CSV table of C-alpha atoms in Angstrom, one decimal:
chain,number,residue,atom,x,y,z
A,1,UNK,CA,-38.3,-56.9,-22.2
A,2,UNK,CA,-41.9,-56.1,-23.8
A,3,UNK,CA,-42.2,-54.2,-20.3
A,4,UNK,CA,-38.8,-52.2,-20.5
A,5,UNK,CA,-39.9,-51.4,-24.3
A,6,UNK,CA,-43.3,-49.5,-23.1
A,7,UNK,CA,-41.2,-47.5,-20.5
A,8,UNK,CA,-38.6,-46.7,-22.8
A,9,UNK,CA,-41.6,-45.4,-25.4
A,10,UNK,CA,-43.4,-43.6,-22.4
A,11,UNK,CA,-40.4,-41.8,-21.4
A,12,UNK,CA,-39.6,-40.6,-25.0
A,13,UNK,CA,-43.3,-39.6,-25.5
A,14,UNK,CA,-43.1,-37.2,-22.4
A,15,UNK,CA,-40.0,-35.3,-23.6
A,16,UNK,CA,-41.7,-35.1,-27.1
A,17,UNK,CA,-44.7,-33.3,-25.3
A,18,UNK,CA,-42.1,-31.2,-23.4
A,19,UNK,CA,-40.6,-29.9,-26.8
A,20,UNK,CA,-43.9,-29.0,-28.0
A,21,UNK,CA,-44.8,-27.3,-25.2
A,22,UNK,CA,-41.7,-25.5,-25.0
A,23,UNK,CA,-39.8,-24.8,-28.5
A,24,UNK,CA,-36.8,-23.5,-28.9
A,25,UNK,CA,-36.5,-20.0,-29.6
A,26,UNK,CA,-35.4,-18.5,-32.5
A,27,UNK,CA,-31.8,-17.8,-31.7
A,28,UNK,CA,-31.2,-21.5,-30.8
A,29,UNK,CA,-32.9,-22.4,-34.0
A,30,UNK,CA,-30.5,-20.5,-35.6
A,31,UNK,CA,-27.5,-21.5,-33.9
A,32,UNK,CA,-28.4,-25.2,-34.8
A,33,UNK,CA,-27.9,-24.5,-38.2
A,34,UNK,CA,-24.4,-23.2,-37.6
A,35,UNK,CA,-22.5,-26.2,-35.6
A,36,UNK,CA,-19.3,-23.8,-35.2
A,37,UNK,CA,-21.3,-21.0,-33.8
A,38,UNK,CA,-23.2,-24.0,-31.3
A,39,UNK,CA,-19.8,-25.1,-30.3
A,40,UNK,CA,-18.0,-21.3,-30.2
A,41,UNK,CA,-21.2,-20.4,-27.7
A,42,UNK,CA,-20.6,-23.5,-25.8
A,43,UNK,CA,-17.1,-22.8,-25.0
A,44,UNK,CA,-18.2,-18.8,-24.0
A,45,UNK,CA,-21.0,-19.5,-21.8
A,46,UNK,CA,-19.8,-22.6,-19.8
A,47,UNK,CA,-17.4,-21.7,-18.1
A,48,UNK,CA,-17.5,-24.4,-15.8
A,49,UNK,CA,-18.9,-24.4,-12.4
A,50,UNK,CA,-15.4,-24.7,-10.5
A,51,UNK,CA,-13.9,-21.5,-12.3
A,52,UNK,CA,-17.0,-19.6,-11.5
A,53,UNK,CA,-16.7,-20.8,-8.0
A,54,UNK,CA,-12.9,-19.9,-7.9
A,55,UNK,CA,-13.5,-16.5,-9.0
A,56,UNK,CA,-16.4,-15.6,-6.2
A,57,UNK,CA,-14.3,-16.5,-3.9
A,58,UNK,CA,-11.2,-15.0,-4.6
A,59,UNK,CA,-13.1,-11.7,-4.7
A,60,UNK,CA,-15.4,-12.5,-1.9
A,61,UNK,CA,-12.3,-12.9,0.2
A,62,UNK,CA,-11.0,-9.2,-0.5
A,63,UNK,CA,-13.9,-7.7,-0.6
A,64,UNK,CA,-15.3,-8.8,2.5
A,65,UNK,CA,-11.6,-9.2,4.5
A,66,UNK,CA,-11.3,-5.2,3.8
A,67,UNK,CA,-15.1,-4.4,4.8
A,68,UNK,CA,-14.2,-6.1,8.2
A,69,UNK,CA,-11.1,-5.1,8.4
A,70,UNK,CA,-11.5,-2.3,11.1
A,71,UNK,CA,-13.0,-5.0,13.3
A,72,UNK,CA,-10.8,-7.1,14.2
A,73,UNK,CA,-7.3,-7.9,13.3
A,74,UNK,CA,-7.3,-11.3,11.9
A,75,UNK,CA,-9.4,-9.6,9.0
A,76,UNK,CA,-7.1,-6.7,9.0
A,77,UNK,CA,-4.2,-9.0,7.9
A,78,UNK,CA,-6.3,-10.9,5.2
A,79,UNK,CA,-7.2,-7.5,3.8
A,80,UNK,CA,-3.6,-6.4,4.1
A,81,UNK,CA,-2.7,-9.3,1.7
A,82,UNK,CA,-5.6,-9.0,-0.3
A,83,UNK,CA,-4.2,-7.5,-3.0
A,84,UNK,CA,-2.0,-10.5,-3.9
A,85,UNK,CA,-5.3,-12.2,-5.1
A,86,UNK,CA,-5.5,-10.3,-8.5
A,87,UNK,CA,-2.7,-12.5,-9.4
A,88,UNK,CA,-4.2,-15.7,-9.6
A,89,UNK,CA,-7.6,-13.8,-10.9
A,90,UNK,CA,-5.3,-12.4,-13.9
A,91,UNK,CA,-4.2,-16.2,-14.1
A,92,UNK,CA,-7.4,-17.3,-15.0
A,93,UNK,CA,-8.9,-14.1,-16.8
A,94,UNK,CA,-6.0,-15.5,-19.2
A,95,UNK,CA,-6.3,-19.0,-19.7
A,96,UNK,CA,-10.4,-18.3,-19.8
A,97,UNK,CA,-9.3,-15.9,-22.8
A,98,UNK,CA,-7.1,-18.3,-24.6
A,99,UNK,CA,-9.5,-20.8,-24.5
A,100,UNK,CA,-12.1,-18.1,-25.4
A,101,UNK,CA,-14.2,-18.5,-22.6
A,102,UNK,CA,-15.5,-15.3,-22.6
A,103,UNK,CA,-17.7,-15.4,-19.7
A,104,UNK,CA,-15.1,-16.5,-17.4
A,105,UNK,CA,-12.6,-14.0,-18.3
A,106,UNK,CA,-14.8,-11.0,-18.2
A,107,UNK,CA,-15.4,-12.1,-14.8
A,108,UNK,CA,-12.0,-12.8,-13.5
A,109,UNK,CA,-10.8,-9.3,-14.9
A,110,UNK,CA,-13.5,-7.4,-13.2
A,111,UNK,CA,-12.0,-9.3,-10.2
A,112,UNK,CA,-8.5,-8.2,-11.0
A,113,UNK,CA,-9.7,-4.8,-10.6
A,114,UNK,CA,-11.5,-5.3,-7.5
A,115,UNK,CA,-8.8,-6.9,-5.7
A,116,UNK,CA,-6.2,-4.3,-7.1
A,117,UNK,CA,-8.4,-1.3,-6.1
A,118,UNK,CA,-6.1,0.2,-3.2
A,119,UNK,CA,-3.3,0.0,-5.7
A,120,UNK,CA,-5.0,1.5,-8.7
A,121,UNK,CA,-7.0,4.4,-7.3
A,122,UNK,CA,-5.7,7.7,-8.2
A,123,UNK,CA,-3.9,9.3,-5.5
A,124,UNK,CA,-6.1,12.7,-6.3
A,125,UNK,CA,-2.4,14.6,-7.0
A,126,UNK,CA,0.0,15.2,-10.1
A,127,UNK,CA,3.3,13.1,-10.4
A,128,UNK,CA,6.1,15.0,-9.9
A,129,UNK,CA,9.0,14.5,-13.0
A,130,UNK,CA,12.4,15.1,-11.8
A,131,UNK,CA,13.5,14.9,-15.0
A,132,UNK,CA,11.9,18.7,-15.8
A,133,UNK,CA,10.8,20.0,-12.1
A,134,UNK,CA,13.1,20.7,-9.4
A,135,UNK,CA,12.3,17.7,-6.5
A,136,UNK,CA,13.5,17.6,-3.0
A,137,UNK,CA,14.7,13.5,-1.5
A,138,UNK,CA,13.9,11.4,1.6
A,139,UNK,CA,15.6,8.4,2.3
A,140,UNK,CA,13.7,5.7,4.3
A,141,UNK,CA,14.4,2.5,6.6
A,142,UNK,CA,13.6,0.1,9.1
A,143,UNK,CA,17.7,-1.2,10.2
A,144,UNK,CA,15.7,-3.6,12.9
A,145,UNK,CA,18.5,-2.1,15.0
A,146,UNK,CA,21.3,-3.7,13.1
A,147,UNK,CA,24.6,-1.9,12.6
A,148,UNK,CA,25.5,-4.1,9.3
A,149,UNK,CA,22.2,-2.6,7.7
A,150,UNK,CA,23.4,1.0,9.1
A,151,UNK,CA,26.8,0.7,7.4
A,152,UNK,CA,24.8,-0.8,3.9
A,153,UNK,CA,22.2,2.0,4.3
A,154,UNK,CA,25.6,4.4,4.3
A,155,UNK,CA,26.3,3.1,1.1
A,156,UNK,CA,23.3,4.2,-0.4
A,157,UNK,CA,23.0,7.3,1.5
A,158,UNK,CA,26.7,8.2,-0.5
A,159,UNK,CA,25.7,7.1,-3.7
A,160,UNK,CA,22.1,8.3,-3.9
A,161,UNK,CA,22.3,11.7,-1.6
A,162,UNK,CA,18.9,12.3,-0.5
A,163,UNK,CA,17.8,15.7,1.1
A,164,UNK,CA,16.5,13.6,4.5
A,165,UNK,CA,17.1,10.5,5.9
A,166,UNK,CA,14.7,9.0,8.2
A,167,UNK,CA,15.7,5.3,9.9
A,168,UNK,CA,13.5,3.5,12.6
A,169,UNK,CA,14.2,0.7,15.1
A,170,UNK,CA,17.9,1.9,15.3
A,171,UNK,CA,19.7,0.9,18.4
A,172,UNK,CA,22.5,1.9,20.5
A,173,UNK,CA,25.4,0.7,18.6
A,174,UNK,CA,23.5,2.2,15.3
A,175,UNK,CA,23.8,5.6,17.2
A,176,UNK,CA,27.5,5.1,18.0
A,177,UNK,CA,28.4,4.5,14.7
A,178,UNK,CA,25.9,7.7,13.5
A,179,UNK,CA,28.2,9.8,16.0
A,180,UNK,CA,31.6,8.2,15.4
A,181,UNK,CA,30.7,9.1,11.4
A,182,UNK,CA,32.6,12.7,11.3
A,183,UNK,CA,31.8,12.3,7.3
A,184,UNK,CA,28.5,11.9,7.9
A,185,UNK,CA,28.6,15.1,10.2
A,186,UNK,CA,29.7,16.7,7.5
A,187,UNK,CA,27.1,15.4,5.0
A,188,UNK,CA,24.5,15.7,7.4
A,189,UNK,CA,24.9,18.7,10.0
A,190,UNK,CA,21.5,18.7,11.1
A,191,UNK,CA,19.9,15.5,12.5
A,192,UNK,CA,17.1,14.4,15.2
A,193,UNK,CA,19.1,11.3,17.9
A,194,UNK,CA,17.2,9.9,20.5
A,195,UNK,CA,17.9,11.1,23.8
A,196,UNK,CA,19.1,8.7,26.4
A,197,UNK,CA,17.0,5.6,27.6
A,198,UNK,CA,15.8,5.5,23.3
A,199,UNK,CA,12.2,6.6,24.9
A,200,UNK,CA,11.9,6.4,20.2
A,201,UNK,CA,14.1,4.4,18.1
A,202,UNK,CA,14.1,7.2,15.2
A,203,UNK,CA,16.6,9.1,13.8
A,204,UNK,CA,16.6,12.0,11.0
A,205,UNK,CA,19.3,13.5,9.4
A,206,UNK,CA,19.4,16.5,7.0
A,207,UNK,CA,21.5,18.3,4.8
A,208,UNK,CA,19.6,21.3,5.1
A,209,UNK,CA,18.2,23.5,8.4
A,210,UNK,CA,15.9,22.2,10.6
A,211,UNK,CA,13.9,24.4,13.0
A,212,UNK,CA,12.4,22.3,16.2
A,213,UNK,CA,8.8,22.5,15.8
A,214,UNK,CA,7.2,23.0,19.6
A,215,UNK,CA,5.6,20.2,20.9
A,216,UNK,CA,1.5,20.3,20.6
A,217,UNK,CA,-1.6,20.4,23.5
A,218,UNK,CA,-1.8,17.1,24.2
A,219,UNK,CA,-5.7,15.8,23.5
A,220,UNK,CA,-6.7,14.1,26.6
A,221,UNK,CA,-7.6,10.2,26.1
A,222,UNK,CA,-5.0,10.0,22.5
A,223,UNK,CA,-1.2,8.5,22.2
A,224,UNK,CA,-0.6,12.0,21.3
A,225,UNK,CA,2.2,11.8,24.0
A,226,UNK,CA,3.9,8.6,23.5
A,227,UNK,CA,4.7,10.0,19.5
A,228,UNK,CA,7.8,10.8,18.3
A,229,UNK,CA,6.5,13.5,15.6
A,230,UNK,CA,4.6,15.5,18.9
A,231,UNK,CA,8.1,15.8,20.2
A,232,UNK,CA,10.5,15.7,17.6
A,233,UNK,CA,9.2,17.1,14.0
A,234,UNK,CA,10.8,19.8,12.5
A,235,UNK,CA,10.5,22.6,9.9
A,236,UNK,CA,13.4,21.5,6.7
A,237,UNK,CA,14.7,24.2,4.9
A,238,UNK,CA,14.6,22.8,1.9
A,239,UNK,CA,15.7,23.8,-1.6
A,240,UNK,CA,12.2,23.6,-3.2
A,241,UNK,CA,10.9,25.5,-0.1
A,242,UNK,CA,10.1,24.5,4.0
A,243,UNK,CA,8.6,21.8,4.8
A,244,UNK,CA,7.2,19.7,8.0
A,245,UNK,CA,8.6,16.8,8.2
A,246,UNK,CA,8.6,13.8,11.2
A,247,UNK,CA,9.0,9.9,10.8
A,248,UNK,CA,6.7,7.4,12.4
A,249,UNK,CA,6.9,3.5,13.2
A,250,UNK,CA,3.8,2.0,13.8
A,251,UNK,CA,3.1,-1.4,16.0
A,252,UNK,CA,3.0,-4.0,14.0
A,253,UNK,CA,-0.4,-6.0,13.8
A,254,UNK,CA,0.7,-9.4,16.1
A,255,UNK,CA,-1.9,-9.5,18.0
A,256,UNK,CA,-5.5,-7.8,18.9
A,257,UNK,CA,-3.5,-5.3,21.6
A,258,UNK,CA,-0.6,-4.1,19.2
A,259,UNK,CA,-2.9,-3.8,16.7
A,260,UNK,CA,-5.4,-1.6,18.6
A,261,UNK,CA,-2.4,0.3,19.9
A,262,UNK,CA,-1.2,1.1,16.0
A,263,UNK,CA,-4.4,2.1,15.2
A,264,UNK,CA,-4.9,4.2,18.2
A,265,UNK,CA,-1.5,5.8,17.3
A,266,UNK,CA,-2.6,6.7,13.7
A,267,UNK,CA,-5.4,8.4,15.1
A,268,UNK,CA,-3.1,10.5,17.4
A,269,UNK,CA,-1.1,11.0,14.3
A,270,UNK,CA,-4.4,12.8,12.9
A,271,UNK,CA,-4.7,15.1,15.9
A,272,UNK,CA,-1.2,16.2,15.3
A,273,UNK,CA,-1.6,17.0,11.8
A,274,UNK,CA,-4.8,18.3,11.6
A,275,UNK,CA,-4.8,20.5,15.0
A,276,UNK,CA,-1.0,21.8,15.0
A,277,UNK,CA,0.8,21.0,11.9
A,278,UNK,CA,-1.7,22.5,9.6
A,279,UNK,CA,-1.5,25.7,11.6
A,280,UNK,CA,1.7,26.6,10.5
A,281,UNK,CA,0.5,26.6,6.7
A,282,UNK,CA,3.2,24.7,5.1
A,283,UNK,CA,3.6,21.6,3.4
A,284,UNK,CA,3.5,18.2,5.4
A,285,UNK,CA,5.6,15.2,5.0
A,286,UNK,CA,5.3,12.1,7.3
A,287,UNK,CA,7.9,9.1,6.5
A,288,UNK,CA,7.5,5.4,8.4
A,289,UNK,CA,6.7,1.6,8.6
A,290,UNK,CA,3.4,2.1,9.3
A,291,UNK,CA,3.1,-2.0,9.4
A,292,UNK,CA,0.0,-2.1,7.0
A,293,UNK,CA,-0.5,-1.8,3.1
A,294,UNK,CA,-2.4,0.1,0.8
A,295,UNK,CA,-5.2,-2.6,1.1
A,296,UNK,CA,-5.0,-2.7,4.7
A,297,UNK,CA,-6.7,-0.7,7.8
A,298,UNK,CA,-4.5,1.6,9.1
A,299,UNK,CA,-4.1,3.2,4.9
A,300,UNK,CA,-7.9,4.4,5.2
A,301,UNK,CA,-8.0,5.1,9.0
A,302,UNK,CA,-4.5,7.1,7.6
A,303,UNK,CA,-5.9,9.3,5.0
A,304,UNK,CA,-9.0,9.6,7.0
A,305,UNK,CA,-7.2,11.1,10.4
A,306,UNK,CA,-4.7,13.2,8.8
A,307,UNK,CA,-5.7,14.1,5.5
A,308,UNK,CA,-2.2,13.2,3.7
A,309,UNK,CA,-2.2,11.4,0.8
A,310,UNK,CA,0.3,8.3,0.5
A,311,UNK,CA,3.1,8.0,-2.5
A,312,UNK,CA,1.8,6.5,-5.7
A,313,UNK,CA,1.9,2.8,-6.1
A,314,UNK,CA,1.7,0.5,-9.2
A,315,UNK,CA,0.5,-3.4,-9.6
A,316,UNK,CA,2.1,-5.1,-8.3
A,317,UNK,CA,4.2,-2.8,-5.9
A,318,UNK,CA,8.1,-2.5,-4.9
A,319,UNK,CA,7.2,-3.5,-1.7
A,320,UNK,CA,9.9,-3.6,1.2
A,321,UNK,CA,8.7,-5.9,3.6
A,322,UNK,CA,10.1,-8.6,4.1
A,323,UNK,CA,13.6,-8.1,2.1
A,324,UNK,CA,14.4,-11.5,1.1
A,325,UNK,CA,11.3,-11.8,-0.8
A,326,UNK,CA,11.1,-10.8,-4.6
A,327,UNK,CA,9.8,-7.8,-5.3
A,328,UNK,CA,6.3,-8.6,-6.6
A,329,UNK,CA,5.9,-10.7,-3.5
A,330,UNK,CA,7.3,-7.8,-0.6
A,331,UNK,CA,4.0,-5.9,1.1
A,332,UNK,CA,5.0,-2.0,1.2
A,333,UNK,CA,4.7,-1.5,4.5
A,334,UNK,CA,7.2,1.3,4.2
A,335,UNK,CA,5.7,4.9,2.6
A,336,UNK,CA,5.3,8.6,3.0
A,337,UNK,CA,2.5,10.4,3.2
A,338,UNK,CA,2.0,14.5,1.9
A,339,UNK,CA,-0.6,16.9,2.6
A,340,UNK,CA,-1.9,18.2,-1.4
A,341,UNK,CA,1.3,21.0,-1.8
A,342,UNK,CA,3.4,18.3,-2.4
A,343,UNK,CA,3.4,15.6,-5.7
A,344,UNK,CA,5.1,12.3,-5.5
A,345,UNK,CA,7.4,10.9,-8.2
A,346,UNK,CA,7.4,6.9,-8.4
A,347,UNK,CA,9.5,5.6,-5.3
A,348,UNK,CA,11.9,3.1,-5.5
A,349,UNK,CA,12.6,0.2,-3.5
A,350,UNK,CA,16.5,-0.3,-3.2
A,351,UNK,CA,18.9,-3.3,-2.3
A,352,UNK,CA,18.7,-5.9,0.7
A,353,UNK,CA,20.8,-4.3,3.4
A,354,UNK,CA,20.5,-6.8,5.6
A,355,UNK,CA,16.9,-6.1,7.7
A,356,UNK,CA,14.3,-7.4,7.1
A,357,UNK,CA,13.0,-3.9,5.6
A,358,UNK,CA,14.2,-2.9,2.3
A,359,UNK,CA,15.5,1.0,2.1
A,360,UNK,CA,12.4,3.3,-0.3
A,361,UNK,CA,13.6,6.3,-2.2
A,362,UNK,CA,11.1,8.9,-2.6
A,363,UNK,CA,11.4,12.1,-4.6
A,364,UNK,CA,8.8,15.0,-4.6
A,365,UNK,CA,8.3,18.7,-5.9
A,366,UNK,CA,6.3,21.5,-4.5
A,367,UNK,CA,2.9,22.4,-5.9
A,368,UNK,CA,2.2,26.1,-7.0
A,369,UNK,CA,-0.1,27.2,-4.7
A,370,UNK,CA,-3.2,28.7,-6.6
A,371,UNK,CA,-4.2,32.4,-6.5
A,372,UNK,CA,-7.0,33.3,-4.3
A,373,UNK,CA,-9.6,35.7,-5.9
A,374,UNK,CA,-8.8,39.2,-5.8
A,375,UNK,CA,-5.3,38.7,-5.0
């Protein structure tokens, strides 16, 4: 006992020394005399170790998914999904607040933002307002060849009325029905089929002209020939002015080959645009499933190759893929992409017809083009 005693006054003699060597600074001093601002700073700046650690991760897995995403395709899909993790992130920014750990909140939120960044950045163009601007309309699907979604997309096509309608994956009984439609005809007098043998699975339809666009030099060692806009785009009379317009559907990201294949395809896209569409000097509009989202790959290798800009999203966005899923939950792998003469409004995502890709509304207006000097 007499032993444990000198050990217990030996121990307490060395932190004594300690404090003296080291005392406490003024601020603590002062925050001893206040025990509700000790306890208030307590709560702000511990945070707690497993919070902290749930927050680097969370953005460590976005931000270093999309940095890698170009290499290979298992990071591709992470960073395609990426987005999602601002939701958990915003979960604990809040509870953090509520519990006025202030710390841990200011540090999930900066994470919310991080991991919403492809969502959030401006999308460098003015919003079109239908409301006071005249707007032109595209209509867009993936059927996944099923004549039931056809005959639910028909509903919407009546009720809503857009300018174009562009549907991928359609198959041969969806192009029997398309023919066997005389209303439709009449709706819709101008319209892109595949030929026989569906060497593509898109179809267009129009209420307005359409003037065959020739098909482009092929650039050697490019999927410039296996596209459907280097053979099939068009020039749309429409009422806010012409326009370029051609759907895509991209390969969806399965595996390593389809994925290189979609990418490769993009870049093909770019050639298109860049060396023949832009010749014409008019507006551009590309419709599609391009299989990836705003967080994913293929939306930077896409504005990178082409130019165009993609419709305006929000957080979280009306996704359409896949339908059954709500909407916070769906991955928009369904947009449209303009060169800078045209401005998106907001799209909207529309009813399950029965695909497993919702139907996306799009409206835009034409830009003024500026005067040139002197003119």
């Amino acid at each position: 006992m007499i032993a444990k005693a000198s050990l217990n006054r030996q121990r307490g003699n060395r932190i004594l020394s300690n404090v003296t060597k080291h005392p406490p600074t003024p601020l603590i001093r002062w925050a001893k005399t206040r025990p509700g601002v000790r306890a208030g700073w307590a709560n702000a700046l511990a945070p707690g170790r497993l919070t902290i650690g749930m927050i680097i991760a969370l953005v460590g897995i976005a931000v270093v998914s999309r940095a890698c995403s170009g290499l290979h395709v298992g990071c591709d899909l992470v960073a395609n999904i990426s987005y999602f993790l601002a939701i958990p992130l915003l979960g604990i920014s809040l509870v953090a607040t509520f519990t006025r750990r202030w710390l841990a909140a200011v540090a999930a939120f900066v994470g919310v933002c991080v991991a919403a960044t492809p969502l959030l950045s401006p999308a460098a163009r003015r919003i079109a307002n239908p409301a006071t601007e005249a707007t032109a309309s595209v209509l867009h699907c993936n059927v996944r060849g099923s004549s039931a979604a056809w005959d639910a997309l028909r509903e919407i096509m009546a009720a809503r009325k857009p300018d174009i309608v562009s549907v991928v994956e359609v198959s041969d009984r969806v192009i029997e029905r398309i023919l066997a439609d005389e209303g439709l005809l009449e709706e819709y007098p101008h319209r892109v089929l595949p030929r026989p043998g569906l060497e593509w699975t898109q179809v267009v339809l129009s209420r307005h002209p359409m003037k065959p666009l020739p098909s482009p030099e092929i650039k050697p060692g490019t999927r410039m020939q296996s596209l459907f806009s280097s053979h099939r785009s068009n020039i749309v009379s429409l009422p806010i002015g012409d326009v370029i317009f051609s759907t895509e559907h991209v390969p969806s990201p399965r595996n390593a080959a389809s994925w290189t294949m979609g990418n490769d395809q993009i870049v093909a896209l770019g050639h298109l645009v860049c060396d023949h569409y832009r010749s014409y000097k008019l507006p551009v509009l590309v419709t599609g499933d391009f299989n990836s989202s705003p967080s994913g790959y293929r939306d930077g290798l896409m504005r990178k190759a082409t130019g165009l800009r993609p419709n305006p999203e929000s957080f979280p966005p009306p996704g359409t893929w896949p339908s059954v899923l709500p909407a916070f939950l769906r991955l928009p792998l369904d947009r449209a992409w303009a060169s800078e003469e045209l401005a998106f409004a907001p799209p909207v995502t529309l009813r399950d017809v029965g695909s497993d890709h919702r139907p996306i509304f799009f409206r835009f207006a034409a830009l003024a083009t500026p005067a040139l000097p002197g003119d």
